[in-house]
mmCIF file of the C-alpha atoms, coordinates in Angstrom:
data_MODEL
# 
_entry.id   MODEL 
# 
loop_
_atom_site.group_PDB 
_atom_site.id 
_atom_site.type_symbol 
_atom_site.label_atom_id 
_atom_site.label_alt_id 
_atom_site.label_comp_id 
_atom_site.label_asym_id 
_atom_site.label_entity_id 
_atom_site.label_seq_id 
_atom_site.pdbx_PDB_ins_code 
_atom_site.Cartn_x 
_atom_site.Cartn_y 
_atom_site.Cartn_z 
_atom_site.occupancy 
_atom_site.B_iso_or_equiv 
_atom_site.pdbx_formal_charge 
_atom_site.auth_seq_id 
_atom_site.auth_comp_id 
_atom_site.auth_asym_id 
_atom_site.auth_atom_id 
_atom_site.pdbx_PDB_model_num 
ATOM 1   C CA . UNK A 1 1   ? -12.806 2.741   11.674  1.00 0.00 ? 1   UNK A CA 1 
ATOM 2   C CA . UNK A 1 2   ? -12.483 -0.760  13.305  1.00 0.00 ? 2   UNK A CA 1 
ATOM 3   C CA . UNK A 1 3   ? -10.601 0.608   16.057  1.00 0.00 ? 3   UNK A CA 1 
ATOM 4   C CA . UNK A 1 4   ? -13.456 3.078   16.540  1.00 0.00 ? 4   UNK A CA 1 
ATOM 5   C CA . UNK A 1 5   ? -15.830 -0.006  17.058  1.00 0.00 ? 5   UNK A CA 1 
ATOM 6   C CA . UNK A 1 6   ? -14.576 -2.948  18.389  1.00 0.00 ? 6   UNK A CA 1 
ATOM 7   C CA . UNK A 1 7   ? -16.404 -5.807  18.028  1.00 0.00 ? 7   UNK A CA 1 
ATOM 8   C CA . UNK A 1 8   ? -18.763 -4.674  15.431  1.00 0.00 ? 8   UNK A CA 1 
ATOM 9   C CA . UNK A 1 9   ? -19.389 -5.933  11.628  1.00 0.00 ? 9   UNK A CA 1 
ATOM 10  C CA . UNK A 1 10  ? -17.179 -3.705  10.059  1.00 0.00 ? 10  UNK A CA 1 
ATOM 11  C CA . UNK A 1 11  ? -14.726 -4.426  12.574  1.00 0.00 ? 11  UNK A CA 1 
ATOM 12  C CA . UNK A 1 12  ? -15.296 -8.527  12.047  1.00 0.00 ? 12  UNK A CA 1 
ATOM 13  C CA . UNK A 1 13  ? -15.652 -7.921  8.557   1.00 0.00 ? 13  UNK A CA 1 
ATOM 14  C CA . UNK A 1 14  ? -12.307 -5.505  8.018   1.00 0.00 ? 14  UNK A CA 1 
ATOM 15  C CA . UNK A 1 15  ? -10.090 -8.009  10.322  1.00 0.00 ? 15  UNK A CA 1 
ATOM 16  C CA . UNK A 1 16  ? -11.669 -10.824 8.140   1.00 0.00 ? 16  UNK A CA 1 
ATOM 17  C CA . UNK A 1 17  ? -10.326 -9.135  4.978   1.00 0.00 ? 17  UNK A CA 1 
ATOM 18  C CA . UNK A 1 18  ? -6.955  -8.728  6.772   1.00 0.00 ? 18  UNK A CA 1 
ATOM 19  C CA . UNK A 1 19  ? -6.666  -12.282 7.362   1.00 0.00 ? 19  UNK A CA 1 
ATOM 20  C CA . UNK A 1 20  ? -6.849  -12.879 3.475   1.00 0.00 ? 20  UNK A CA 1 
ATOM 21  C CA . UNK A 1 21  ? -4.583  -10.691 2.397   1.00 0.00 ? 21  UNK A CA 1 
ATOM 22  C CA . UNK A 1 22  ? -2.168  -11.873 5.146   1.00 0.00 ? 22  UNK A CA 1 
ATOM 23  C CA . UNK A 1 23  ? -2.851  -15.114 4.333   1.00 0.00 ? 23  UNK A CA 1 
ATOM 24  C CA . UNK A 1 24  ? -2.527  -15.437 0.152   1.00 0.00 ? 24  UNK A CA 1 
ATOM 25  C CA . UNK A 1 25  ? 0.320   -15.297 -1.506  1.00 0.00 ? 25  UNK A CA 1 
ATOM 26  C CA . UNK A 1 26  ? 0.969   -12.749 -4.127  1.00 0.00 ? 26  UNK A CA 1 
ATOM 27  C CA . UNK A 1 27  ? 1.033   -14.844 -7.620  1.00 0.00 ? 27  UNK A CA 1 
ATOM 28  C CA . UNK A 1 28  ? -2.215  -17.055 -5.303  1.00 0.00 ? 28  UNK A CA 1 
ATOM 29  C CA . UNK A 1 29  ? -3.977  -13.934 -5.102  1.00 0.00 ? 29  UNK A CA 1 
ATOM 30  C CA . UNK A 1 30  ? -2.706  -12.542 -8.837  1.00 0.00 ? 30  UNK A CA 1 
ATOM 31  C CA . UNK A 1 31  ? -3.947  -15.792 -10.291 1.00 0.00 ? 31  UNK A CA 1 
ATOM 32  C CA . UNK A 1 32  ? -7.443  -15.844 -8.416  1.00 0.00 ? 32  UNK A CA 1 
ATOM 33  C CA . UNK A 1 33  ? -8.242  -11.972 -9.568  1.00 0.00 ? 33  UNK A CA 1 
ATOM 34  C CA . UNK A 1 34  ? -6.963  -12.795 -12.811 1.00 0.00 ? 34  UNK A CA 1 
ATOM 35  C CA . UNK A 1 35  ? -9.449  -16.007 -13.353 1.00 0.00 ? 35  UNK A CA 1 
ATOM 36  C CA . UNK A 1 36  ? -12.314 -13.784 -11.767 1.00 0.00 ? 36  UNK A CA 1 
ATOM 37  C CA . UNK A 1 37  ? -12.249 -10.490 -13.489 1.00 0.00 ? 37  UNK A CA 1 
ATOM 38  C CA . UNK A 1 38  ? -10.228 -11.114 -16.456 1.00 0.00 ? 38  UNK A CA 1 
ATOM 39  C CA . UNK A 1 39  ? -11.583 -14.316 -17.253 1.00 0.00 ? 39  UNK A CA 1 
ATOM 40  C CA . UNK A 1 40  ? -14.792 -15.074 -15.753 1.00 0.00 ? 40  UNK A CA 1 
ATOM 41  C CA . UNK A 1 41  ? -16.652 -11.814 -15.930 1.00 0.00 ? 41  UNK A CA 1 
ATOM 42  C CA . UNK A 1 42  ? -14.490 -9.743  -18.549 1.00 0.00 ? 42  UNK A CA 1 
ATOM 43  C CA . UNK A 1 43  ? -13.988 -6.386  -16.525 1.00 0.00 ? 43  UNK A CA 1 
ATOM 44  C CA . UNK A 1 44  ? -10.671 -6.139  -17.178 1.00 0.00 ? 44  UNK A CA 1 
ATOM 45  C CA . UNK A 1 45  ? -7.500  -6.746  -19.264 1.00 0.00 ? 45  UNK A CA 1 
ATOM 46  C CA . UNK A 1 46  ? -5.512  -9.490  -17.670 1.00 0.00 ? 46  UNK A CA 1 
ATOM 47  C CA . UNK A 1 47  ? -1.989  -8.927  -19.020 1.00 0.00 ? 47  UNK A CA 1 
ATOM 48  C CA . UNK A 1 48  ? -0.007  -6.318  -20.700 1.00 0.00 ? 48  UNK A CA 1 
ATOM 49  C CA . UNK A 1 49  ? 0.757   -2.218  -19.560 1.00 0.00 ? 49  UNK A CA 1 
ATOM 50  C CA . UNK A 1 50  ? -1.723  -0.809  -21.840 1.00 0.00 ? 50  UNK A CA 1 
ATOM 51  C CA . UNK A 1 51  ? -0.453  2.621   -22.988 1.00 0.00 ? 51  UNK A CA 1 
ATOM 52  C CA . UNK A 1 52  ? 2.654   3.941   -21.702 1.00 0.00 ? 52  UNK A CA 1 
ATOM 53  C CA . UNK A 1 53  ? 2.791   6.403   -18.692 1.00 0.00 ? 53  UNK A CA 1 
ATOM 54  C CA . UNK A 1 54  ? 4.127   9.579   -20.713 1.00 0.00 ? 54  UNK A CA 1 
ATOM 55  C CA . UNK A 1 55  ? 1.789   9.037   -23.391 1.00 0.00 ? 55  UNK A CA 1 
ATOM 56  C CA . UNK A 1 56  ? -1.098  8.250   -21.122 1.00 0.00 ? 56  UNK A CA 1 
ATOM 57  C CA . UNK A 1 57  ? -0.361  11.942  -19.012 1.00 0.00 ? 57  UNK A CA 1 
ATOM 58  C CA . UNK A 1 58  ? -0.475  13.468  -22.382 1.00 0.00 ? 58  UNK A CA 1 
ATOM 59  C CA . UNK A 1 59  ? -3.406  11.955  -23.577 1.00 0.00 ? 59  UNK A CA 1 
ATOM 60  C CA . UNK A 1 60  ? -5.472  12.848  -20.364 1.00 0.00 ? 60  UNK A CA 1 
ATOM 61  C CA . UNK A 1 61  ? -4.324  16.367  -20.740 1.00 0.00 ? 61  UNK A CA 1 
ATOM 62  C CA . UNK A 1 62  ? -5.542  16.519  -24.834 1.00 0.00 ? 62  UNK A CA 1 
ATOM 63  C CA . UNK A 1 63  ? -8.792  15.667  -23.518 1.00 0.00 ? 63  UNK A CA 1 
ATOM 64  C CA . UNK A 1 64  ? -8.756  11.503  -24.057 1.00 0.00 ? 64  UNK A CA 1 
ATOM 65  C CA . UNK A 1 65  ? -9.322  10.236  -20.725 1.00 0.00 ? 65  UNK A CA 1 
ATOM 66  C CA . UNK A 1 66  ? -10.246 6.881   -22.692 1.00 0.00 ? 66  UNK A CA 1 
ATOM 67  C CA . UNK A 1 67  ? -6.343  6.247   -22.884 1.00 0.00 ? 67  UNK A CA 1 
ATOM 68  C CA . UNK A 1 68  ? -6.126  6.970   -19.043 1.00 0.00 ? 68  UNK A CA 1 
ATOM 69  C CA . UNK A 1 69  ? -8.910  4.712   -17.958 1.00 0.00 ? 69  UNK A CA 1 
ATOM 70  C CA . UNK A 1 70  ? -7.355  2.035   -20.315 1.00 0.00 ? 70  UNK A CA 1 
ATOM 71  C CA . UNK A 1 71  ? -4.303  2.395   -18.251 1.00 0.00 ? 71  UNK A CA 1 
ATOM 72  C CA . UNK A 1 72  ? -6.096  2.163   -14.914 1.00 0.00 ? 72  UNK A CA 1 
ATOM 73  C CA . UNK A 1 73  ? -8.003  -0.951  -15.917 1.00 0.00 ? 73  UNK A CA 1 
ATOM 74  C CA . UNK A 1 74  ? -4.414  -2.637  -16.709 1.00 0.00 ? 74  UNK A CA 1 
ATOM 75  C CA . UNK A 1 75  ? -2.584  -1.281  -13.305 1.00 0.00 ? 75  UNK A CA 1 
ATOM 76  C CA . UNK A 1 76  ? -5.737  -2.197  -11.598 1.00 0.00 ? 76  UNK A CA 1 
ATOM 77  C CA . UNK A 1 77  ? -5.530  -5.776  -10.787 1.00 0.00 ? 77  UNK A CA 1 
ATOM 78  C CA . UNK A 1 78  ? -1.443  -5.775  -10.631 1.00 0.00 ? 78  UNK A CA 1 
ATOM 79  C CA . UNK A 1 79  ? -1.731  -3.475  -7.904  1.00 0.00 ? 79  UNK A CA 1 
ATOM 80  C CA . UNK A 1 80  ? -4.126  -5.238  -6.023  1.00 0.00 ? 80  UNK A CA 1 
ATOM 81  C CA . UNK A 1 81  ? -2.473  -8.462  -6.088  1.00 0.00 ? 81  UNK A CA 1 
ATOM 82  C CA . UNK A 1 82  ? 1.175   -6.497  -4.839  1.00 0.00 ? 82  UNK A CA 1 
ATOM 83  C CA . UNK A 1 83  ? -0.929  -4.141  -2.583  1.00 0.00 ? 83  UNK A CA 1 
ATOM 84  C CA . UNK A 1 84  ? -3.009  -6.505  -0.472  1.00 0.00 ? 84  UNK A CA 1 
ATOM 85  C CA . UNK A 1 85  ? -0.735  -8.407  1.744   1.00 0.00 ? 85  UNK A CA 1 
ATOM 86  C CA . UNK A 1 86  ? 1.006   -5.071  2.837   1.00 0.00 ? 86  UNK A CA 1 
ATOM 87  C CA . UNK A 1 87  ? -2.793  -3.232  3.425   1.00 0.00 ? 87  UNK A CA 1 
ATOM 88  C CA . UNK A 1 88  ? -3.374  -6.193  5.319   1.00 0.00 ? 88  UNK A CA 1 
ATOM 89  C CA . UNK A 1 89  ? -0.379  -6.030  7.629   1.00 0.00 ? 89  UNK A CA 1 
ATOM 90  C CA . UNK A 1 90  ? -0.841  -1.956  8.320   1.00 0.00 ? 90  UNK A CA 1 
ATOM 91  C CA . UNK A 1 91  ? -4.323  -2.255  8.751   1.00 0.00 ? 91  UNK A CA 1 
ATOM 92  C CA . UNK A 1 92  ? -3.865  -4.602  11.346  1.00 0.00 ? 92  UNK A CA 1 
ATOM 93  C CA . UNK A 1 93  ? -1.371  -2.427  12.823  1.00 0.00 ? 93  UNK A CA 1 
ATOM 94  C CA . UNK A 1 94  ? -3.728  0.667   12.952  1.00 0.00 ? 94  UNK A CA 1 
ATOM 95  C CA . UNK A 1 95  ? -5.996  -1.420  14.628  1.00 0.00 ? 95  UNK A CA 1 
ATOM 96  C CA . UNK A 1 96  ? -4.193  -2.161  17.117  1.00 0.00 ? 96  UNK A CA 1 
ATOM 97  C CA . UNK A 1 97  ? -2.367  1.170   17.933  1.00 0.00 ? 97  UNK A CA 1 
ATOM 98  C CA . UNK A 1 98  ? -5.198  3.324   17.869  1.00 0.00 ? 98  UNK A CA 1 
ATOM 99  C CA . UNK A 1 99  ? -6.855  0.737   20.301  1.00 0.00 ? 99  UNK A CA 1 
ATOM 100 C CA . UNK A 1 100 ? -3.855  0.951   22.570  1.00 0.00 ? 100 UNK A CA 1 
ATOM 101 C CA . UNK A 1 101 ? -3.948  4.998   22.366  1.00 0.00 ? 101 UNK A CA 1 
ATOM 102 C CA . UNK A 1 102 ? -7.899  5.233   22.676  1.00 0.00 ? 102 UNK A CA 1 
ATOM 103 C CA . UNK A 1 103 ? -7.464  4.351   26.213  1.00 0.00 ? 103 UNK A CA 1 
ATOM 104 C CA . UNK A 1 104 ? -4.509  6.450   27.037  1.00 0.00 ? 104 UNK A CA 1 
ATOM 105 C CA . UNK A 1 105 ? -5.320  9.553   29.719  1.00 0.00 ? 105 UNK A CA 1 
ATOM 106 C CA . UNK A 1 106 ? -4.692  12.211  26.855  1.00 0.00 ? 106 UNK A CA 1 
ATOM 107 C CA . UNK A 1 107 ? -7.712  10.967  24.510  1.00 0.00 ? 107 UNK A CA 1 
ATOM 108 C CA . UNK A 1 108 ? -10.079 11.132  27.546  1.00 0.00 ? 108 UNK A CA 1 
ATOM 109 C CA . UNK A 1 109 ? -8.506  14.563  28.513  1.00 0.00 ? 109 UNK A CA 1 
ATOM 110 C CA . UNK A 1 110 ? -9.109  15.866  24.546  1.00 0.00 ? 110 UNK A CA 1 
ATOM 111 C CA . UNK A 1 111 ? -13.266 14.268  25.407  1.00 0.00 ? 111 UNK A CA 1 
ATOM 112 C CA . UNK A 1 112 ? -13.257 16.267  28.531  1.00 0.00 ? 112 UNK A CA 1 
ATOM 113 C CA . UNK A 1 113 ? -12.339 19.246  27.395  1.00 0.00 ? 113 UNK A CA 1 
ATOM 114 C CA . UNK A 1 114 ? -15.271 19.138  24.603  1.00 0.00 ? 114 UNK A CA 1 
ATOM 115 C CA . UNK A 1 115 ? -14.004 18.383  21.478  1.00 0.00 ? 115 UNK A CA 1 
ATOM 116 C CA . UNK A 1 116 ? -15.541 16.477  18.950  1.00 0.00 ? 116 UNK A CA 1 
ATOM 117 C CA . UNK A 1 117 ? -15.154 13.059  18.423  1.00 0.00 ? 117 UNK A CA 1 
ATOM 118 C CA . UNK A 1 118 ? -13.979 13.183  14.944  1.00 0.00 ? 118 UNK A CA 1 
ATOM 119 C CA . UNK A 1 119 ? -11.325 16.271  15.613  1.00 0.00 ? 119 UNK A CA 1 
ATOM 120 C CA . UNK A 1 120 ? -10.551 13.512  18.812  1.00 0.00 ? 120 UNK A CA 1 
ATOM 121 C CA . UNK A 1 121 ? -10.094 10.653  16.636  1.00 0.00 ? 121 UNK A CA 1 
ATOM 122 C CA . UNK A 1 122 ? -8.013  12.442  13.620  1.00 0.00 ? 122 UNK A CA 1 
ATOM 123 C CA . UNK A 1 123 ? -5.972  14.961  15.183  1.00 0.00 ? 123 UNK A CA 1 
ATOM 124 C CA . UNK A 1 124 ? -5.073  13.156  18.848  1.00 0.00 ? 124 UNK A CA 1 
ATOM 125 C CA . UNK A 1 125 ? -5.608  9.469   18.444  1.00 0.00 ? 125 UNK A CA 1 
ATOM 126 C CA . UNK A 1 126 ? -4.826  8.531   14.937  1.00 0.00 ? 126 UNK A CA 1 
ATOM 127 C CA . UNK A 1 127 ? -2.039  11.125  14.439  1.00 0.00 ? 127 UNK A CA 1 
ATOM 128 C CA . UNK A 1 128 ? -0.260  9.524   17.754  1.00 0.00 ? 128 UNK A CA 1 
ATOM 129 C CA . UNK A 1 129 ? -1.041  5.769   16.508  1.00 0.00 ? 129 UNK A CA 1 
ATOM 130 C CA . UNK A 1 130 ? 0.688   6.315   13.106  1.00 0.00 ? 130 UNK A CA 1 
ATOM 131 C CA . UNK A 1 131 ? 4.445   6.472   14.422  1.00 0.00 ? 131 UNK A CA 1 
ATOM 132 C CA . UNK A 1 132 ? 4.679   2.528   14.510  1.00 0.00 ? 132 UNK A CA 1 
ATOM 133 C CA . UNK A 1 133 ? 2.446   2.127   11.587  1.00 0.00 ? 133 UNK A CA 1 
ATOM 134 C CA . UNK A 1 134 ? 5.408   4.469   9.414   1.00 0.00 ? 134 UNK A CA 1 
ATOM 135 C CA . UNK A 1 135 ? 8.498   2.255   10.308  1.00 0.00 ? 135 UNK A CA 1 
ATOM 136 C CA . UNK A 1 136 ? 6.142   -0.757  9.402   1.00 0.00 ? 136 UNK A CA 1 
ATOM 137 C CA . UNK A 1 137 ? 5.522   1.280   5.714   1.00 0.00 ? 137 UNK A CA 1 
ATOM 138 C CA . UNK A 1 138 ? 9.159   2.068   5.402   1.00 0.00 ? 138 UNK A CA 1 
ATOM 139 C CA . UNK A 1 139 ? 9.515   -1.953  5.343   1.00 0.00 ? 139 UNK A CA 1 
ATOM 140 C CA . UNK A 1 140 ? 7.088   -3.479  3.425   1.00 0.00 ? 140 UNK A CA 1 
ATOM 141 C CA . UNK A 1 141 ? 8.415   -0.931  1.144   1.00 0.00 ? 141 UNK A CA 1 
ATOM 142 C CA . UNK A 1 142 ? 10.677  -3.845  0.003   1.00 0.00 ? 142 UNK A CA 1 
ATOM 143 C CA . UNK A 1 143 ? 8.432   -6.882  0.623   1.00 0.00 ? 143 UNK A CA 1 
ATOM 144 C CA . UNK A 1 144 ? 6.522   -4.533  -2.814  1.00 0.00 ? 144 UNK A CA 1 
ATOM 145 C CA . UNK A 1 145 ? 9.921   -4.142  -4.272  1.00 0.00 ? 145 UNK A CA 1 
ATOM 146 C CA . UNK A 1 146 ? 10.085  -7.840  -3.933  1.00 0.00 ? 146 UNK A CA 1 
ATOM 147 C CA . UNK A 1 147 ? 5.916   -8.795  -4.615  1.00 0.00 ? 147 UNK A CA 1 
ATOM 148 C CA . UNK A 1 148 ? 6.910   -6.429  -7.920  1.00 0.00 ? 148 UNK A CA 1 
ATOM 149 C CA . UNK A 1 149 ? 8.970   -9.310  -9.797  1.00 0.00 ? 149 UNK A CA 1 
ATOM 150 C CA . UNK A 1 150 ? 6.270   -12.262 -9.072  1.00 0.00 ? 150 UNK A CA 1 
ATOM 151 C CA . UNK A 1 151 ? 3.485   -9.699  -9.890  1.00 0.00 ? 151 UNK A CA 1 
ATOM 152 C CA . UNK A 1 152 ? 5.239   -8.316  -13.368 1.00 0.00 ? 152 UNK A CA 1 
ATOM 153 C CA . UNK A 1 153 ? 5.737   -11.936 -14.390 1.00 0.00 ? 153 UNK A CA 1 
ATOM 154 C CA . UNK A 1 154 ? 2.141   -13.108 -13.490 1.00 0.00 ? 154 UNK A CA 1 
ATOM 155 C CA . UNK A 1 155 ? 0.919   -9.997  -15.311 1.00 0.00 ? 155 UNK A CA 1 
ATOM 156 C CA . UNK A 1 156 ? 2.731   -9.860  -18.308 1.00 0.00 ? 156 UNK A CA 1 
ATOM 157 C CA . UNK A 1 157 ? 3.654   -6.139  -16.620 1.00 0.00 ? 157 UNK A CA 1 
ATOM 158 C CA . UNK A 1 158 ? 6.803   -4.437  -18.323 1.00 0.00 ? 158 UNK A CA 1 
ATOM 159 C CA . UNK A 1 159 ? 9.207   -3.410  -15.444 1.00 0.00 ? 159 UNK A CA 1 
ATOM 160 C CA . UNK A 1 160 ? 11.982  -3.880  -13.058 1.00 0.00 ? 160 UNK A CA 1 
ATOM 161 C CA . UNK A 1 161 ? 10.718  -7.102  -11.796 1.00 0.00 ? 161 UNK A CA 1 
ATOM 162 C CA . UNK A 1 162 ? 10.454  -8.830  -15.170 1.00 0.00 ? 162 UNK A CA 1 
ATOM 163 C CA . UNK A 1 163 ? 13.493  -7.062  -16.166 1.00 0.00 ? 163 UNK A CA 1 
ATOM 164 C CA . UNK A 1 164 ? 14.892  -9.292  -12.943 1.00 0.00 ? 164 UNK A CA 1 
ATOM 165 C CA . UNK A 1 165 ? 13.540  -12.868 -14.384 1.00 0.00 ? 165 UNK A CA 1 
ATOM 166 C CA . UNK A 1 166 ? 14.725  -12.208 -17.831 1.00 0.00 ? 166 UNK A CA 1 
ATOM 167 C CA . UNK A 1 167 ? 18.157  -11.151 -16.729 1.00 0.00 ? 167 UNK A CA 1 
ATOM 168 C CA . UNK A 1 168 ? 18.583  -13.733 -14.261 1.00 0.00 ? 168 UNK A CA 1 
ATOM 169 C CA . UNK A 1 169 ? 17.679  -16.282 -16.744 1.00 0.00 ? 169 UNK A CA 1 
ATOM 170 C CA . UNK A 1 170 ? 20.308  -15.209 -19.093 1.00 0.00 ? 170 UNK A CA 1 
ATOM 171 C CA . UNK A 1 171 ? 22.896  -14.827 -16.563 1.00 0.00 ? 171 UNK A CA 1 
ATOM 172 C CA . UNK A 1 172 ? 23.466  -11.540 -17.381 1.00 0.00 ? 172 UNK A CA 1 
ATOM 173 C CA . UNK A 1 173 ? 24.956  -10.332 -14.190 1.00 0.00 ? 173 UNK A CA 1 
ATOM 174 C CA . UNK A 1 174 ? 25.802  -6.645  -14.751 1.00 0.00 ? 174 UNK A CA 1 
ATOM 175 C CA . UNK A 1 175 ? 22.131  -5.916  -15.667 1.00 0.00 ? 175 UNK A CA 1 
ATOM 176 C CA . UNK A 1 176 ? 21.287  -7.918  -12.036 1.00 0.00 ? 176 UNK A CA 1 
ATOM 177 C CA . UNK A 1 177 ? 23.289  -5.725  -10.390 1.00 0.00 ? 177 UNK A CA 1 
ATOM 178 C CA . UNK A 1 178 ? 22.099  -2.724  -11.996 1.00 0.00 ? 178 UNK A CA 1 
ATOM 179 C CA . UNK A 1 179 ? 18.536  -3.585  -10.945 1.00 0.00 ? 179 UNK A CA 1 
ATOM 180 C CA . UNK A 1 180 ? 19.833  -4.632  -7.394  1.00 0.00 ? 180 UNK A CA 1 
ATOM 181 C CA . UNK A 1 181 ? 21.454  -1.348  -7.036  1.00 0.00 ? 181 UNK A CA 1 
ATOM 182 C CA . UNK A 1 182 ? 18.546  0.170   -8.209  1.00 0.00 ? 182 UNK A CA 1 
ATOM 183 C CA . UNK A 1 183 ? 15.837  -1.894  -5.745  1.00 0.00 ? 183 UNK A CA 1 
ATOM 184 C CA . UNK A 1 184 ? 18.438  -0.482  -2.670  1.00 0.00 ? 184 UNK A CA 1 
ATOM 185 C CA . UNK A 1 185 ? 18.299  3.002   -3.646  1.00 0.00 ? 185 UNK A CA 1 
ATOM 186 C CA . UNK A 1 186 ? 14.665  3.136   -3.484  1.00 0.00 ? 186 UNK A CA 1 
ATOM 187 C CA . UNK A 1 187 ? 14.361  1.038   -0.823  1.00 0.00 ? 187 UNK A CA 1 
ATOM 188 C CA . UNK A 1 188 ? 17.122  3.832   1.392   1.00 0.00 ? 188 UNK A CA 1 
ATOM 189 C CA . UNK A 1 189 ? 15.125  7.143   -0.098  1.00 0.00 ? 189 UNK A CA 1 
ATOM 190 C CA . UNK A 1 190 ? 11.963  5.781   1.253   1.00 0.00 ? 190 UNK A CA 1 
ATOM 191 C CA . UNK A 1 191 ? 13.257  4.928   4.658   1.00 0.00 ? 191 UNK A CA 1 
ATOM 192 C CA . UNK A 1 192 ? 14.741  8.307   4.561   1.00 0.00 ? 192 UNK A CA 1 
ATOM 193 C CA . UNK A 1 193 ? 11.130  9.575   3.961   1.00 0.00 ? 193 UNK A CA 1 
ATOM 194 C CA . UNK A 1 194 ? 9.764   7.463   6.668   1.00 0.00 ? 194 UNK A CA 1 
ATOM 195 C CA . UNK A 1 195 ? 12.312  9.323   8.958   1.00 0.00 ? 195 UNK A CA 1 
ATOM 196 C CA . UNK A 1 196 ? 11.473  12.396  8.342   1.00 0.00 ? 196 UNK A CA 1 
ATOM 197 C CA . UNK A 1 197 ? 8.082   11.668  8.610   1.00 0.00 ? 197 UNK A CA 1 
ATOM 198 C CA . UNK A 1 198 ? 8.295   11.143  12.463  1.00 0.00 ? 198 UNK A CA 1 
ATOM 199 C CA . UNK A 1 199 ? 8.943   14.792  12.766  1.00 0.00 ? 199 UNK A CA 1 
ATOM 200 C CA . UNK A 1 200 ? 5.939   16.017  11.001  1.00 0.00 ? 200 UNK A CA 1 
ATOM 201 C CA . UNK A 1 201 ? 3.445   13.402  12.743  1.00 0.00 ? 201 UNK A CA 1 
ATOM 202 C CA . UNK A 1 202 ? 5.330   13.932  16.309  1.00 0.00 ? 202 UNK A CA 1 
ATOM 203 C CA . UNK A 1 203 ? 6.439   17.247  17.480  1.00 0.00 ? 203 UNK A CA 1 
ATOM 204 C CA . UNK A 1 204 ? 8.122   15.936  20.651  1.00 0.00 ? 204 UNK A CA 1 
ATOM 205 C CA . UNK A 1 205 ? 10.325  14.666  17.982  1.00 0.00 ? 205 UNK A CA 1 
ATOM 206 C CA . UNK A 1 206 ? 10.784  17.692  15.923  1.00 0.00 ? 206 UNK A CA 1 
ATOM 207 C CA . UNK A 1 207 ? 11.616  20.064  18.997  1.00 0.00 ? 207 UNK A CA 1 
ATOM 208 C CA . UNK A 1 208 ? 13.903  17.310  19.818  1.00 0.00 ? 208 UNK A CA 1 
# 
């Protein structure tokens, strides 16, 4: 959408958002949404899980979507605090590929030939923009692997990256390497996804 109109609020305004989330730190930004919606106005829980995933599925399909809103208001802020430096960085990028391929001969061609703008914008321009934006997603895959043990501590959050603090502070070095193992595999499957992700968003690359 800022790519769409350069130079306009909601271009000034998304970039300015960018810019944040580039900007702040993850336990900086944890810390701030913590004081202001936790603290300050009460919206939500500031630490803890909340009800456990298996018991929150079956709990939404019993008809108690109480126990699966609790559960969203305790991911909620964790994932904003891990998400927003990444959003930042790939919005940016979809800026500025989908500004480079709005002036390439092939988007003019698609407007010459009568097609809409948004069938234009979706199916020619953004699809074509989004093969540098994946390789970028494939690595701030780990920057979140990463973001995950500052934002667990910060948020009380029970999961790999506490697991990380409490076994590095008791030196217990089979459980780190467990956990490291365990960060790499991910880290590989997802990369593995990225790549085969090319194929499906490029087809010069799939008849390749």
């Amino acid at each position: 959408i800022a790519a769409t109109r350069q130079g306009s609020l909601v271009d000034t305004i998304s970039m300015v958002f960018a810019q944040l989330g580039v900007s702040m730190p993850v336990y900086w930004l944890g810390l701030l949404l913590m004081l202001l919606f936790a603290v300050t106005l009460g919206w939500l829980p500031a630490i803890g899980r909340g009800t456990p995933f298996p018991e929150t599925i079956w709990a939404a399909l019993t008809g108690r979507p109480q126990v699966l809103l609790d559960s969203f208001a305790h991911i909620l802020l964790p994932a904003l605090a891990l998400a927003a430096n990444s959003a930042a960085i790939i919005s940016r990028l979809v800026r500025t590929s989908m500004l480079e391929v709005l002036r390439e001969d092939f988007v003019r061609t698609a407007y010459a030939k009568g097609l809409r703008r948004q069938r234009v914008i979706i199916r020619h321009a953004f699809r074509n923009a989004l093969l540098p934006v994946l390789s970028v997603i494939g690595l701030r895959f780990g920057a979140l692997l990463g973001g995950a043990v500052l934002t667990e501590t910060i948020f009380a959050w029970p999961g790999l990256g506490q697991l990380t603090i409490t076994a590095i502070s008791q030196r217990d070095l089979p459980l780190i390497q467990g956990i490291v193992l365990t960060f790499a595999i991910i880290f590989a499957l997802v990369n593995l996804v990225v790549d085969l992700l090319y194929a499906a968003v490029d087809p010069r690359i799939r008849l390749g």
